[in-house]
Coordinates of C-alpha atoms and ligand atoms in Angstrom, one line a residue:
Chain M
M10 CA 0.0 0.0 0.0
V11 CA 2.6 2.6 1.1
I12 CA 6.3 2.2 0.4
I13 CA 8.8 4.8 1.5
E14 CA 12.3 4.4 0.0
N15 CA 15.4 6.2 1.1
L16 CA 13.5 9.3 1.9
N17 CA 15.5 12.5 2.7
K18 CA 14.3 15.9 3.6
F19 CA 16.7 18.8 4.4
Y20 CA 16.6 22.5 4.5
E21 CA 19.7 24.5 3.6
I22 CA 20.4 27.0 6.4
D23 CA 23.5 29.2 5.9
G24 CA 24.7 26.8 3.2
Q25 CA 24.5 23.9 5.7
K26 CA 22.2 21.0 5.0
Q27 CA 19.9 20.5 7.9
Y28 CA 18.3 17.0 7.7
I29 CA 14.8 16.7 9.0
L30 CA 14.3 13.2 7.6
N31 CA 17.4 11.2 6.9
G32 CA 17.1 7.9 4.9
I33 CA 13.6 6.8 5.9
N34 CA 12.5 3.3 4.8
L35 CA 9.1 2.1 5.7
S36 CA 6.4 -0.1 4.2
V37 CA 2.8 -0.2 5.3
Q38 CA 0.5 -3.0 4.2
K39 CA -3.1 -2.5 3.2
G40 CA -5.4 -2.4 6.3
E41 CA -2.5 -1.8 8.7
C42 CA -2.6 0.8 11.5
V43 CA 0.8 2.4 12.1
I44 CA 1.6 4.8 14.9
L45 CA 4.4 7.3 14.3
K46 CA 6.0 8.4 17.6
G47 CA 8.6 11.0 18.3
V48 CA 9.3 14.1 20.2
S49 CA 8.3 17.5 19.0
G50 CA 10.4 18.6 16.1
S51 CA 11.4 15.1 15.2
G52 CA 9.8 15.3 11.7
K53 CA 6.5 13.5 12.0
T54 CA 4.5 16.2 10.3
T55 CA 7.1 16.5 7.6
L56 CA 6.9 12.8 6.9
L57 CA 3.1 12.8 6.7
S58 CA 3.1 15.8 4.4
I59 CA 5.5 14.1 2.1
I60 CA 3.4 10.9 2.1
A61 CA 0.3 13.0 1.3
G62 CA 2.1 14.8 -1.5
L63 CA 1.7 18.1 0.3
D64 CA 5.4 18.6 0.5
K65 CA 8.2 17.4 -1.7
P66 CA 11.1 15.2 -0.5
S67 CA 14.7 16.3 -1.2
S68 CA 15.4 12.8 -2.4
G69 CA 13.9 9.3 -2.3
K70 CA 10.3 8.4 -3.0
V71 CA 7.0 7.5 -1.7
I72 CA 4.9 4.9 -3.6
I73 CA 1.2 4.6 -2.9
D74 CA -0.7 1.9 -4.7
G75 CA 2.1 1.7 -7.2
E76 CA 2.2 5.5 -7.9
A77 CA 5.3 7.5 -7.1
V78 CA 3.4 10.3 -5.4
S79 CA 6.3 12.9 -5.3
K80 CA 6.8 12.6 -9.0
L81 CA 3.2 13.3 -10.0
P82 CA 2.3 16.6 -11.7
D83 CA -0.1 18.8 -9.7
M84 CA -3.3 17.9 -11.6
H85 CA -2.8 14.2 -11.1
L86 CA -1.5 14.5 -7.6
S87 CA -4.5 16.5 -6.5
K88 CA -6.9 14.0 -8.1
F89 CA -4.9 11.1 -6.5
R90 CA -5.0 12.8 -3.1
A91 CA -8.7 13.5 -3.4
K92 CA -9.5 9.8 -4.2
K93 CA -6.9 7.9 -2.2
I94 CA -5.8 9.9 0.8
G95 CA -7.8 11.4 3.7
I96 CA -6.1 13.7 6.1
V97 CA -7.0 14.5 9.7
F98 CA -5.1 17.5 11.1
Q99 CA -4.0 18.4 14.6
N100 CA -5.9 21.7 14.5
F101 CA -8.9 20.3 12.6
N102 CA -8.6 22.7 9.6
L103 CA -12.3 23.0 8.9
L104 CA -13.3 25.9 6.7
E105 CA -14.6 28.7 9.0
G106 CA -18.1 29.9 8.5
V107 CA -19.1 26.7 6.6
N108 CA -21.3 24.1 8.3
L109 CA -20.1 20.6 9.0
L110 CA -22.1 19.0 6.1
D111 CA -20.7 21.5 3.6
N112 CA -17.2 21.2 5.0
T113 CA -17.4 17.4 4.6
M114 CA -18.4 17.8 1.0
V115 CA -15.3 19.9 0.1
P116 CA -13.1 17.0 -1.1
L117 CA -15.9 15.8 -3.5
I118 CA -16.5 19.2 -5.1
A119 CA -13.3 19.3 -7.2
D120 CA -14.4 16.0 -8.7
K121 CA -17.3 17.6 -10.6
I122 CA -19.9 15.7 -8.6
G123 CA -23.6 16.6 -8.4
L124 CA -24.8 18.4 -5.3
K125 CA -27.3 15.8 -4.2
E126 CA -24.9 13.0 -4.4
A127 CA -22.2 15.1 -2.6
K128 CA -24.6 15.8 0.2
D129 CA -25.7 12.2 0.6
K130 CA -22.1 11.1 0.7
A131 CA -21.2 13.8 3.2
L132 CA -24.1 12.8 5.5
N133 CA -23.0 9.2 5.4
A134 CA -19.5 10.1 6.3
L135 CA -20.8 12.2 9.2
K136 CA -22.8 9.2 10.4
L137 CA -19.7 7.0 10.3
A138 CA -17.9 9.6 12.4
N139 CA -20.8 9.8 14.9
I140 CA -21.3 13.5 14.3
E141 CA -24.3 13.7 11.9
H142 CA -26.4 15.4 14.6
K143 CA -24.1 18.5 14.2
A144 CA -24.3 18.6 10.4
N145 CA -25.7 22.1 10.3
K146 CA -23.4 23.7 12.8
I147 CA -20.4 25.8 11.7
P148 CA -17.0 25.1 13.3
S149 CA -17.2 28.0 15.8
E150 CA -20.3 26.4 17.3
L151 CA -18.6 23.0 17.9
S152 CA -16.3 21.6 20.6
G153 CA -12.8 20.4 19.7
G154 CA -13.9 16.8 19.8
E155 CA -16.9 17.5 17.5
K156 CA -14.6 19.3 15.1
Q157 CA -12.2 16.5 15.0
R158 CA -14.9 13.9 14.3
G159 CA -16.1 16.3 11.5
A160 CA -12.6 16.2 10.2
I161 CA -12.7 12.4 10.2
A162 CA -15.9 12.6 8.2
R163 CA -14.2 14.9 5.7
A164 CA -11.2 12.6 5.5
L165 CA -13.3 9.5 4.6
V166 CA -16.0 11.1 2.5
A167 CA -14.3 10.3 -0.8
N168 CA -13.8 6.7 0.4
P169 CA -9.9 6.8 0.4
N170 CA -8.0 3.7 1.4
L171 CA -5.3 5.6 3.2
I172 CA -6.0 7.9 6.1
L173 CA -3.3 10.1 7.7
C174 CA -3.7 11.6 11.1
D175 CA -1.4 14.3 12.5
E176 CA -1.7 14.5 16.3
P177 CA -5.4 14.1 16.0
T178 CA -6.0 14.0 19.8
A179 CA -3.5 16.8 20.8
N180 CA -6.4 19.3 21.3
L181 CA -8.9 16.8 22.8
D182 CA -9.6 15.7 26.3
R183 CA -9.5 12.0 27.2
E184 CA -13.2 11.4 26.7
N185 CA -13.1 13.0 23.2
S186 CA -9.9 11.2 22.4
L187 CA -11.6 7.9 23.2
K188 CA -14.5 8.8 21.0
F189 CA -12.1 9.7 18.2
I190 CA -10.3 6.4 18.7
S191 CA -13.6 4.5 18.4
A192 CA -14.2 6.2 15.1
L193 CA -10.7 5.2 14.0
K194 CA -11.5 1.6 15.0
K195 CA -14.5 1.7 12.7
L196 CA -12.3 2.8 9.8
H197 CA -9.8 0.1 10.7
S198 CA -12.6 -2.5 10.6
M199 CA -13.6 -1.2 7.2
G200 CA -10.1 -2.1 6.0
K201 CA -8.6 1.4 5.8
T202 CA -4.9 1.9 6.1
L203 CA -4.1 4.2 8.9
I204 CA -0.9 6.2 9.6
I205 CA -1.1 8.2 12.9
A206 CA 1.5 10.6 14.1
T207 CA 1.2 11.2 17.8
H208 CA 2.9 11.4 21.1
D209 CA -0.4 10.9 23.0
P210 CA 0.1 7.9 25.4
I211 CA -3.6 7.0 24.8
F212 CA -2.5 5.3 21.6
E213 CA -0.4 2.9 23.7
E214 CA -3.7 1.3 24.7
L215 CA -4.9 0.9 21.1
D216 CA -5.9 -2.7 20.6
F217 CA -5.8 -2.7 16.8
K218 CA -2.4 -1.2 16.0
H219 CA 0.1 -3.2 13.9
K220 CA 3.2 -1.1 14.2
V221 CA 4.7 1.6 16.4
V222 CA 7.5 3.5 14.6
E223 CA 9.6 5.9 16.5
I224 CA 11.3 8.8 14.7
S225 CA 14.2 10.6 16.3
Q226 CA 16.7 12.9 14.7
G227 CA 15.3 12.2 11.3
K228 CA 15.7 8.5 11.4
I229 CA 13.4 5.6 12.2
G230 CA 14.7 4.4 15.6
F231 CA 12.9 1.1 15.9
A232 CA 9.7 -0.5 14.7
V233 CA 7.7 -2.6 17.0
D234 CA 5.2 -5.0 15.6
A235 CA 2.3 -4.8 18.0
Chain A
M20 CA -26.1 19.2 -13.7
K21 CA -22.8 17.6 -13.2
N22 CA -20.9 20.5 -11.7
N23 CA -23.5 22.0 -9.5
S24 CA -21.7 21.2 -6.2
F25 CA -19.0 23.6 -7.4
F26 CA -21.4 26.4 -7.9
Y27 CA -23.1 25.6 -4.6
F28 CA -19.7 26.0 -2.9
L29 CA -19.0 29.1 -4.8
T30 CA -22.2 30.8 -3.5
L31 CA -21.5 29.4 -0.1
N32 CA -18.1 31.1 -0.2
L33 CA -19.5 34.4 -1.4
L34 CA -22.0 34.4 1.4
K35 CA -19.6 33.4 4.1
E36 CA -17.3 36.3 3.3
K37 CA -20.2 38.7 2.7
R38 CA -18.8 41.3 5.1
R39 CA -15.4 41.5 3.4
Y40 CA -16.9 41.2 -0.1
A41 CA -19.5 43.9 0.7
G42 CA -16.5 46.2 1.6
I43 CA -14.8 45.3 -1.7
V44 CA -18.0 45.8 -3.7
I45 CA -18.7 49.2 -2.0
I46 CA -15.2 50.5 -2.7
S47 CA -15.1 49.3 -6.2
S48 CA -18.5 50.5 -7.2
L49 CA -17.7 53.9 -5.7
L50 CA -14.7 54.1 -8.0
I51 CA -16.7 52.9 -10.9
F52 CA -19.4 55.4 -10.0
L53 CA -16.9 58.2 -10.1
L54 CA -15.3 57.1 -13.4
S55 CA -18.6 56.6 -15.1
S56 CA -20.1 59.9 -13.8
V57 CA -17.2 61.8 -15.3
L58 CA -17.5 59.8 -18.5
F59 CA -21.3 60.3 -18.7
I60 CA -21.0 64.1 -18.1
S61 CA -18.2 64.6 -20.7
S62 CA -19.9 62.5 -23.4
S63 CA -23.2 64.2 -22.8
I64 CA -21.5 67.6 -23.1
K65 CA -19.6 66.4 -26.2
Q66 CA -22.8 65.3 -27.9
T67 CA -24.7 68.5 -27.0
L68 CA -21.8 70.5 -28.5
N69 CA -21.8 68.5 -31.7
Y70 CA -25.5 68.8 -31.9
T71 CA -25.4 72.6 -31.4
L72 CA -22.4 73.0 -33.8
K73 CA -24.2 71.1 -36.5
A74 CA -27.0 73.6 -36.4
Q75 CA -24.5 76.5 -36.6
P76 CA -23.8 78.3 -39.9
D77 CA -20.4 78.0 -41.5
F78 CA -19.8 81.7 -41.2
I79 CA -21.1 84.7 -39.2
V80 CA -20.5 88.2 -40.4
Q81 CA -20.6 91.0 -37.9
N82 CA -20.1 94.8 -38.0
I83 CA -17.3 96.4 -35.9
K84 CA -17.7 100.0 -34.9
G85 CA -15.3 101.8 -32.7
G86 CA -13.7 98.5 -31.8
K87 CA -17.0 97.0 -30.6
V88 CA -19.5 94.7 -32.3
A89 CA -22.4 96.9 -33.5
P90 CA -25.6 96.3 -35.5
I91 CA -25.1 95.7 -39.2
N92 CA -27.2 97.0 -42.1
S93 CA -29.6 94.4 -43.4
N94 CA -28.8 95.3 -47.0
M95 CA -25.4 93.7 -46.5
V96 CA -27.2 90.4 -47.1
N97 CA -27.6 91.3 -50.8
K98 CA -23.9 92.0 -51.2
I99 CA -23.0 88.7 -49.6
L100 CA -25.5 86.8 -51.9
N101 CA -23.4 88.0 -54.8
I102 CA -20.3 86.1 -53.6
Y103 CA -19.7 82.9 -55.5
G104 CA -20.2 79.7 -53.4
V105 CA -22.3 81.1 -50.6
E106 CA -25.7 79.6 -49.6
K107 CA -28.3 80.1 -47.0
V108 CA -27.6 83.7 -46.1
T109 CA -29.6 84.5 -43.1
K110 CA -30.4 87.7 -41.1
R111 CA -30.0 87.3 -37.4
V112 CA -31.1 89.4 -34.5
Y113 CA -30.2 88.4 -31.0
G114 CA -29.1 89.9 -27.7
R115 CA -29.3 89.5 -24.0
Y116 CA -32.4 90.7 -22.2
F117 CA -32.1 91.3 -18.5
F118 CA -35.2 90.4 -16.5
D119 CA -33.5 91.7 -13.4
D120 CA -29.9 92.1 -12.2
K121 CA -29.4 88.4 -11.9
Y122 CA -31.4 86.6 -14.6
S123 CA -31.2 87.2 -18.3
T124 CA -32.2 85.5 -21.5
L125 CA -30.7 85.3 -25.0
I126 CA -33.3 86.7 -27.4
V127 CA -33.0 85.2 -30.8
G128 CA -35.0 86.8 -33.6
V129 CA -36.1 84.6 -36.5
D130 CA -36.8 85.8 -40.0
F131 CA -40.0 84.0 -41.0
L132 CA -39.6 85.0 -44.6
D133 CA -36.3 83.2 -44.6
E134 CA -36.5 79.5 -45.6
Q135 CA -33.3 78.6 -43.8
S136 CA -34.2 79.9 -40.4
N137 CA -37.4 78.0 -40.6
K138 CA -35.5 74.9 -41.3
N139 CA -33.4 75.5 -38.2
L140 CA -36.5 76.0 -36.2
E141 CA -37.9 72.8 -37.5
T142 CA -35.1 70.9 -35.8
L143 CA -36.4 72.3 -32.5
I144 CA -40.1 72.0 -33.0
N145 CA -42.1 69.9 -35.5
S146 CA -43.5 71.5 -38.7
T147 CA -47.2 71.6 -37.7
D148 CA -46.2 73.4 -34.5
L149 CA -44.1 75.7 -36.6
K150 CA -47.0 77.0 -38.7
Q151 CA -49.0 77.7 -35.5
F152 CA -46.0 79.5 -34.1
L153 CA -45.6 81.7 -37.1
S154 CA -49.3 82.7 -37.1
K155 CA -48.9 85.1 -34.2
E156 CA -46.4 87.2 -32.3
Q157 CA -45.2 84.5 -30.0
M158 CA -42.0 83.1 -28.4
I159 CA -40.4 79.7 -27.7
I160 CA -38.5 79.7 -24.5
G161 CA -35.8 77.5 -22.9
Q162 CA -36.4 75.6 -19.7
G163 CA -34.4 78.0 -17.6
V164 CA -36.4 81.0 -18.9
K165 CA -39.6 79.1 -18.3
N166 CA -38.6 78.4 -14.7
Y167 CA -37.7 82.1 -14.1
L168 CA -41.0 83.4 -15.6
K169 CA -43.0 80.9 -13.6
T170 CA -41.6 82.1 -10.3
H171 CA -42.7 85.6 -11.3
Y172 CA -46.2 84.3 -12.3
Y173 CA -45.8 84.8 -16.0
N174 CA -47.1 81.5 -17.3
L175 CA -48.6 82.5 -20.6
E176 CA -46.9 85.8 -21.7
Y177 CA -44.4 88.4 -20.8
N178 CA -44.2 92.2 -21.1
F179 CA -40.7 93.1 -22.3
L180 CA -39.5 96.6 -21.6
T181 CA -37.9 98.1 -24.8
P182 CA -34.9 100.5 -24.6
D183 CA -37.2 103.4 -25.6
G184 CA -39.4 102.7 -22.5
Q185 CA -42.3 100.9 -24.1
M186 CA -43.9 97.6 -23.2
K187 CA -43.9 94.8 -25.7
N188 CA -46.2 91.9 -24.9
I189 CA -45.3 88.5 -26.3
K190 CA -47.1 85.2 -25.7
I191 CA -45.3 82.1 -24.7
F192 CA -45.8 79.4 -27.4
K193 CA -43.7 76.5 -26.1
T194 CA -40.8 75.5 -24.0
L195 CA -37.8 74.1 -25.9
S196 CA -37.0 70.4 -25.8
S197 CA -34.3 69.3 -23.5
K198 CA -32.3 67.8 -26.4
S199 CA -30.1 70.9 -26.8
A200 CA -30.6 71.8 -23.1
I201 CA -27.1 73.0 -22.5
I202 CA -27.2 75.7 -25.2
S203 CA -30.8 76.6 -25.4
N204 CA -31.8 76.6 -21.8
D205 CA -31.7 80.3 -21.5
E206 CA -32.8 81.2 -25.0
T207 CA -35.9 82.9 -26.2
I208 CA -36.9 82.6 -29.8
M209 CA -39.3 85.2 -31.3
P210 CA -40.0 86.8 -34.7
L211 CA -37.3 89.0 -36.1
K212 CA -39.3 92.2 -35.9
S213 CA -40.3 91.5 -32.3
A214 CA -36.7 90.9 -31.3
Q215 CA -35.7 94.1 -33.0
K216 CA -38.2 96.0 -30.9
V217 CA -37.3 94.3 -27.6
L218 CA -33.6 94.8 -28.3
G219 CA -34.0 98.4 -29.5
L220 CA -32.8 97.9 -33.1
K221 CA -34.0 100.0 -36.0
E222 CA -35.9 98.1 -38.7
N223 CA -33.0 98.0 -41.1
K224 CA -30.5 96.9 -38.5
I225 CA -29.7 93.3 -37.5
T226 CA -27.1 91.8 -35.2
D227 CA -25.3 89.7 -37.7
I228 CA -25.6 87.7 -40.9
A229 CA -25.1 83.9 -41.1
L230 CA -24.2 82.0 -44.2
N231 CA -23.0 78.6 -45.4
V232 CA -20.3 77.5 -47.8
P233 CA -21.0 73.9 -48.8
N234 CA -17.7 73.4 -50.5
D235 CA -14.9 73.3 -48.0
S236 CA -12.2 74.3 -50.4
E237 CA -13.9 77.6 -51.0
W238 CA -13.9 78.6 -47.3
Q239 CA -10.6 80.5 -47.6
T240 CA -11.6 82.6 -50.6
V241 CA -15.1 83.2 -49.3
K242 CA -13.7 84.4 -46.0
A243 CA -11.3 86.8 -47.8
K244 CA -14.1 88.1 -50.0
L245 CA -16.4 88.7 -47.0
Q246 CA -13.6 90.5 -45.3
S247 CA -13.1 92.8 -48.3
L248 CA -16.8 93.8 -48.5
N249 CA -16.2 96.5 -45.9
F250 CA -13.1 97.4 -43.8
N251 CA -15.1 97.1 -40.5
I252 CA -16.5 93.6 -41.1
R253 CA -15.6 90.7 -38.8
V254 CA -16.0 87.1 -40.0
I255 CA -16.3 84.2 -37.6
S256 CA -16.0 80.7 -38.9
K257 CA -17.6 77.5 -37.5
K258 CA -14.1 76.3 -36.6
D259 CA -13.5 79.3 -34.5
M260 CA -16.9 78.6 -32.7
Q261 CA -15.9 75.0 -32.2
K262 CA -12.7 76.0 -30.4
A263 CA -14.6 78.5 -28.3
Y264 CA -17.2 76.0 -27.3
E265 CA -14.6 73.4 -26.5
S266 CA -12.6 75.6 -24.2
L267 CA -15.9 76.8 -22.7
F268 CA -16.8 73.3 -21.6
N269 CA -13.3 72.0 -21.2
Y270 CA -14.3 68.5 -21.9
K271 CA -10.7 67.6 -22.6
G272 CA -10.0 68.4 -19.0
G273 CA -12.9 66.0 -18.2
L274 CA -11.3 63.2 -20.1
F275 CA -8.0 63.9 -18.3
L276 CA -9.9 63.5 -15.0
V277 CA -11.2 60.1 -16.3
L278 CA -7.7 58.8 -16.9
F279 CA -6.5 60.2 -13.6
L280 CA -9.3 58.5 -11.8
I281 CA -8.7 55.2 -13.6
V282 CA -5.1 55.2 -12.4
I283 CA -6.0 56.1 -8.8
A284 CA -8.9 53.6 -8.7
T285 CA -7.0 50.6 -10.0
F286 CA -4.0 51.4 -7.9
S287 CA -5.9 51.7 -4.6
L288 CA -7.9 48.6 -5.3
L289 CA -4.7 46.7 -6.1
L290 CA -3.2 47.8 -2.8
Y291 CA -6.3 47.0 -0.9
L292 CA -6.6 43.5 -2.3
R293 CA -3.0 42.7 -1.9
Y294 CA -3.3 43.6 1.7
T295 CA -6.4 41.5 2.4
L296 CA -5.0 38.5 0.5
A297 CA -1.8 38.6 2.5
A298 CA -4.0 38.0 5.5
S299 CA -3.7 34.4 6.7
L300 CA -7.4 33.7 6.3
E301 CA -7.2 33.1 2.5
R302 CA -3.8 31.5 2.7
K303 CA -5.2 29.0 5.2
E304 CA -8.3 28.4 3.2
I305 CA -6.3 27.6 0.0
A306 CA -3.9 25.3 1.9
I307 CA -7.0 23.3 3.3
L308 CA -8.5 23.1 -0.2
R309 CA -5.3 21.9 -1.6
A310 CA -4.8 19.4 1.2
V311 CA -8.2 17.8 0.6
G312 CA -7.5 17.2 -3.1
W313 CA -8.2 20.4 -4.9
S314 CA -5.8 21.1 -7.8
I315 CA -4.2 24.5 -8.4
K316 CA -6.6 24.9 -11.3
D317 CA -9.7 24.2 -9.0
V318 CA -8.5 26.8 -6.5
L319 CA -7.9 29.4 -9.3
K320 CA -11.3 28.6 -10.8
L321 CA -13.0 29.2 -7.5
K322 CA -11.2 32.5 -6.9
F323 CA -11.7 33.6 -10.5
L324 CA -15.4 33.0 -10.4
E325 CA -15.8 34.5 -7.0
N326 CA -14.0 37.7 -8.0
I327 CA -15.5 38.0 -11.5
F328 CA -18.9 38.0 -9.8
L329 CA -17.8 40.8 -7.5
V330 CA -16.3 42.8 -10.4
I331 CA -19.5 42.5 -12.5
F332 CA -21.7 43.2 -9.6
A333 CA -19.7 46.3 -8.6
F334 CA -19.5 47.5 -12.2
I335 CA -23.2 47.3 -12.8
L336 CA -24.0 48.9 -9.4
G337 CA -21.5 51.7 -9.9
S338 CA -22.4 52.5 -13.5
S339 CA -26.1 52.5 -12.9
L340 CA -25.7 54.7 -9.9
A341 CA -23.7 57.0 -12.0
Y342 CA -26.4 57.0 -14.7
I343 CA -29.0 58.0 -12.1
F344 CA -26.7 60.6 -10.6
V345 CA -25.9 62.3 -13.8
F346 CA -29.0 62.0 -15.9
V347 CA -31.7 61.9 -13.3
L348 CA -30.2 64.0 -10.4
N349 CA -28.3 66.1 -12.8
A350 CA -24.9 65.6 -11.2
P351 CA -24.8 67.8 -8.2
L352 CA -21.2 69.0 -7.3
L353 CA -19.6 67.3 -10.3
K354 CA -21.5 69.6 -12.7
N355 CA -19.6 72.6 -11.4
I356 CA -16.3 71.1 -12.3
F357 CA -17.3 70.8 -15.9
L358 CA -19.6 73.8 -16.4
G359 CA -18.1 76.1 -13.8
G360 CA -16.5 79.2 -15.2
S361 CA -18.9 79.2 -18.2
N362 CA -21.8 81.6 -18.1
L363 CA -24.3 78.8 -18.4
T364 CA -25.7 79.4 -15.0
N365 CA -29.2 78.6 -16.1
F366 CA -28.1 75.1 -17.2
A367 CA -31.0 72.6 -17.1
K368 CA -30.2 69.0 -17.7
F369 CA -27.6 66.6 -19.1
T370 CA -28.9 64.7 -22.2
P371 CA -28.6 61.0 -21.5
V372 CA -25.7 59.7 -23.7
V373 CA -23.7 56.5 -23.0
D374 CA -20.3 56.1 -24.6
Y375 CA -20.2 52.3 -24.7
G376 CA -16.7 52.3 -26.0
V377 CA -15.2 54.2 -23.1
L378 CA -17.5 52.4 -20.6
S379 CA -16.2 49.0 -21.8
T380 CA -12.6 50.2 -21.6
I381 CA -13.2 51.2 -18.0
F382 CA -14.7 47.7 -17.4
I383 CA -11.8 45.9 -19.0
I384 CA -9.1 47.9 -17.2
F385 CA -10.9 47.5 -13.9
T386 CA -11.5 43.8 -14.4
V387 CA -8.0 43.0 -15.4
A388 CA -6.5 45.0 -12.6
F389 CA -8.9 43.6 -10.1
L390 CA -8.6 39.9 -11.1
S391 CA -4.8 40.0 -11.5
S392 CA -4.4 41.5 -8.0
V393 CA -6.4 38.6 -6.7
L394 CA -5.3 35.7 -8.9
I395 CA -1.6 36.4 -8.9
P396 CA -1.2 36.1 -5.1
V397 CA -3.7 33.2 -5.0
W398 CA -1.8 31.4 -7.7
K399 CA 1.5 32.0 -5.7
I400 CA -0.1 30.6 -2.6
A401 CA -1.6 27.7 -4.5
V402 CA 1.6 26.5 -6.2
T403 CA 3.7 26.4 -3.1
E404 CA 3.4 23.1 -1.4
P405 CA 0.3 23.3 0.8
K406 CA 2.0 21.7 3.8
E407 CA 1.0 24.7 5.9
A408 CA -2.3 23.1 6.4
L409 CA -0.8 20.6 8.7
Ligands
ATP512 N1 10.7 25.6 6.1 C1 11.5 25.1 7.0 N2 12.8 25.5 7.1 C2 13.6 25.0 8.0 N3 13.2 24.1 8.9 C3 12.0 23.6 8.9 C4 11.0 24.1 8.0 N4 9.8 23.5 8.2 C5 10.0 22.7 9.2 N5 11.3 22.7 9.7 C6 11.9 22.0 10.8 O1 11.6 20.6 10.6 C7 11.6 19.9 11.9 C8 10.5 18.9 11.9 O2 9.3 19.6 11.9 P1 7.9 18.8 12.1 O3 6.8 19.7 12.0 O4 7.9 17.7 11.0 O5 8.0 18.1 13.5 P2 7.0 17.3 14.3 O6 7.6 16.0 14.6 O7 5.7 17.2 13.6 O8 6.8 18.1 15.6 P3 5.5 18.3 16.5 O9 5.4 17.1 17.4 O10 5.9 19.5 17.3 O11 4.4 18.6 15.6 C9 11.5 21.0 12.9 O12 12.7 21.1 13.7 C10 11.2 22.3 12.2 O13 11.9 23.4 12.8
MG513 MG1 3.7 18.0 13.9

């Protein structure tokens, strides 16, 4: 499903190469749930952005379903992302002033889809994420947990196989984090591939994870098969 | 409809930012309003000038006495008729009549025996009216004169006081159409003989003589021959009049103002939009859209449609407000810039004229400036990797 080969990412600062990611190799099978651990600044977000094609690696490649993501031109990459990858962000990233239902529709819109079909799909996704009762609320009227479940709905509305989460519970209390995790579990049981960057210990208790990968100083420290 | 979720989202976006967009629309339509007002005024004046000039004779012959314009003998007409190439030689009697120390009218006497002056009159009133008009001693007055007489309770007639102290009663026949409003607003047209009496001219004296020369190439020779009829003759050509009118209304200055405003308008808009776009709001929105699978093209399409809608809305709003302001409300304030300094204090109304060429030029310049000031920064944000969303 996801294969990462010799991935490097560096920034040049004063002519000095500053490696954020240094020779990452990782492969994730379809339906697996992988936890990316690491201290703040270790490069988790950077790795996820490169997997999602939101950022370009300095060298190396990411292959998803046989496609070298980092090599795709924008038009294809965007389509690929819309269809195959759902992203859940640390700070929710819902569009302000737009209600949850419409926010959930956004990934479908670029795909020239009819309005009714888009609304139906969005409502379904909201049901899966246990948040359909807030479909008509705008983000400022929602709690952090509700926003994050809305973000899950948006991430899965286009029925992607790969879902990336970047510190999804960082802004949630324990109760909401557990609700979020139960939504994740549903996705897992649907056969979705999950990659979750987090340093929230709550994920230690996760009963369906396959791998815990620790990043430190730009390298993968050790991988534990759960 | 396959794409209707996109348009749904577009309207959603317009509505959600309605405060900010209302600000943009208000500022833009204000600028468009100013530009179009200036344009409407200057093209209205231009057309009225053309209209008036068209009705003007090619040459006017005056008598100079002691360095001043003085009445001319009407038998001069016969001498002029002998010059080769002249046509439509007309006697004219006109002069200012002061109702009081503030308000005056331009009295224009018309020779009813003269075919040409009848034709000129026909451009102002239709021919059946003309016959009625000629049947009695009556006058046609401009809107300004009418308004003045009305405030002094003269609704049907007026008693003019002649220089030798007599009263001359003349009935009001009609008020002039607003078509040539700028020029004829303070005019009073009456029979030649009545005008002579009101203005204190003897029967064989007239103010000047008008004539046409159909063949342009003969203008120079005719002018020289007219000049040689008498040493104290003054000849004014249509071209001289045109220049005088142009400087009177100064419409070139008006056009300059248009250009000046275009520059100011686009520039301030550009700055305003650059500023708002730099704000993190739109940057964040674009990053989110990109992160959930929108391509650069999709984002540009959304922003383009969003802003073209604003542009068109602002343009229609601004230009229709300008139309109402100029042609219905008669351009308070702005009028003085254009007509100030001229002696047309009794000015009535701008004739509705829309110069579509200039109007669409304003539209195109405005649209291009507006859209590029939005789309260039949006494009720049959209092409950089949208990792900021994370
Ligand atoms: N444009 C940039 N130029 C230079 N350095 C950068 C740039 N973007 C990110 N970095 C650096 O890359 C490193 C990794 O950042 P990243 O956001 O991937 O860490 P993270 O593991 O997600 O941390 P956190 O747990 O705090 O979210 C950081 O040290 C950061 O300062
Ligand atoms: Mg991070």
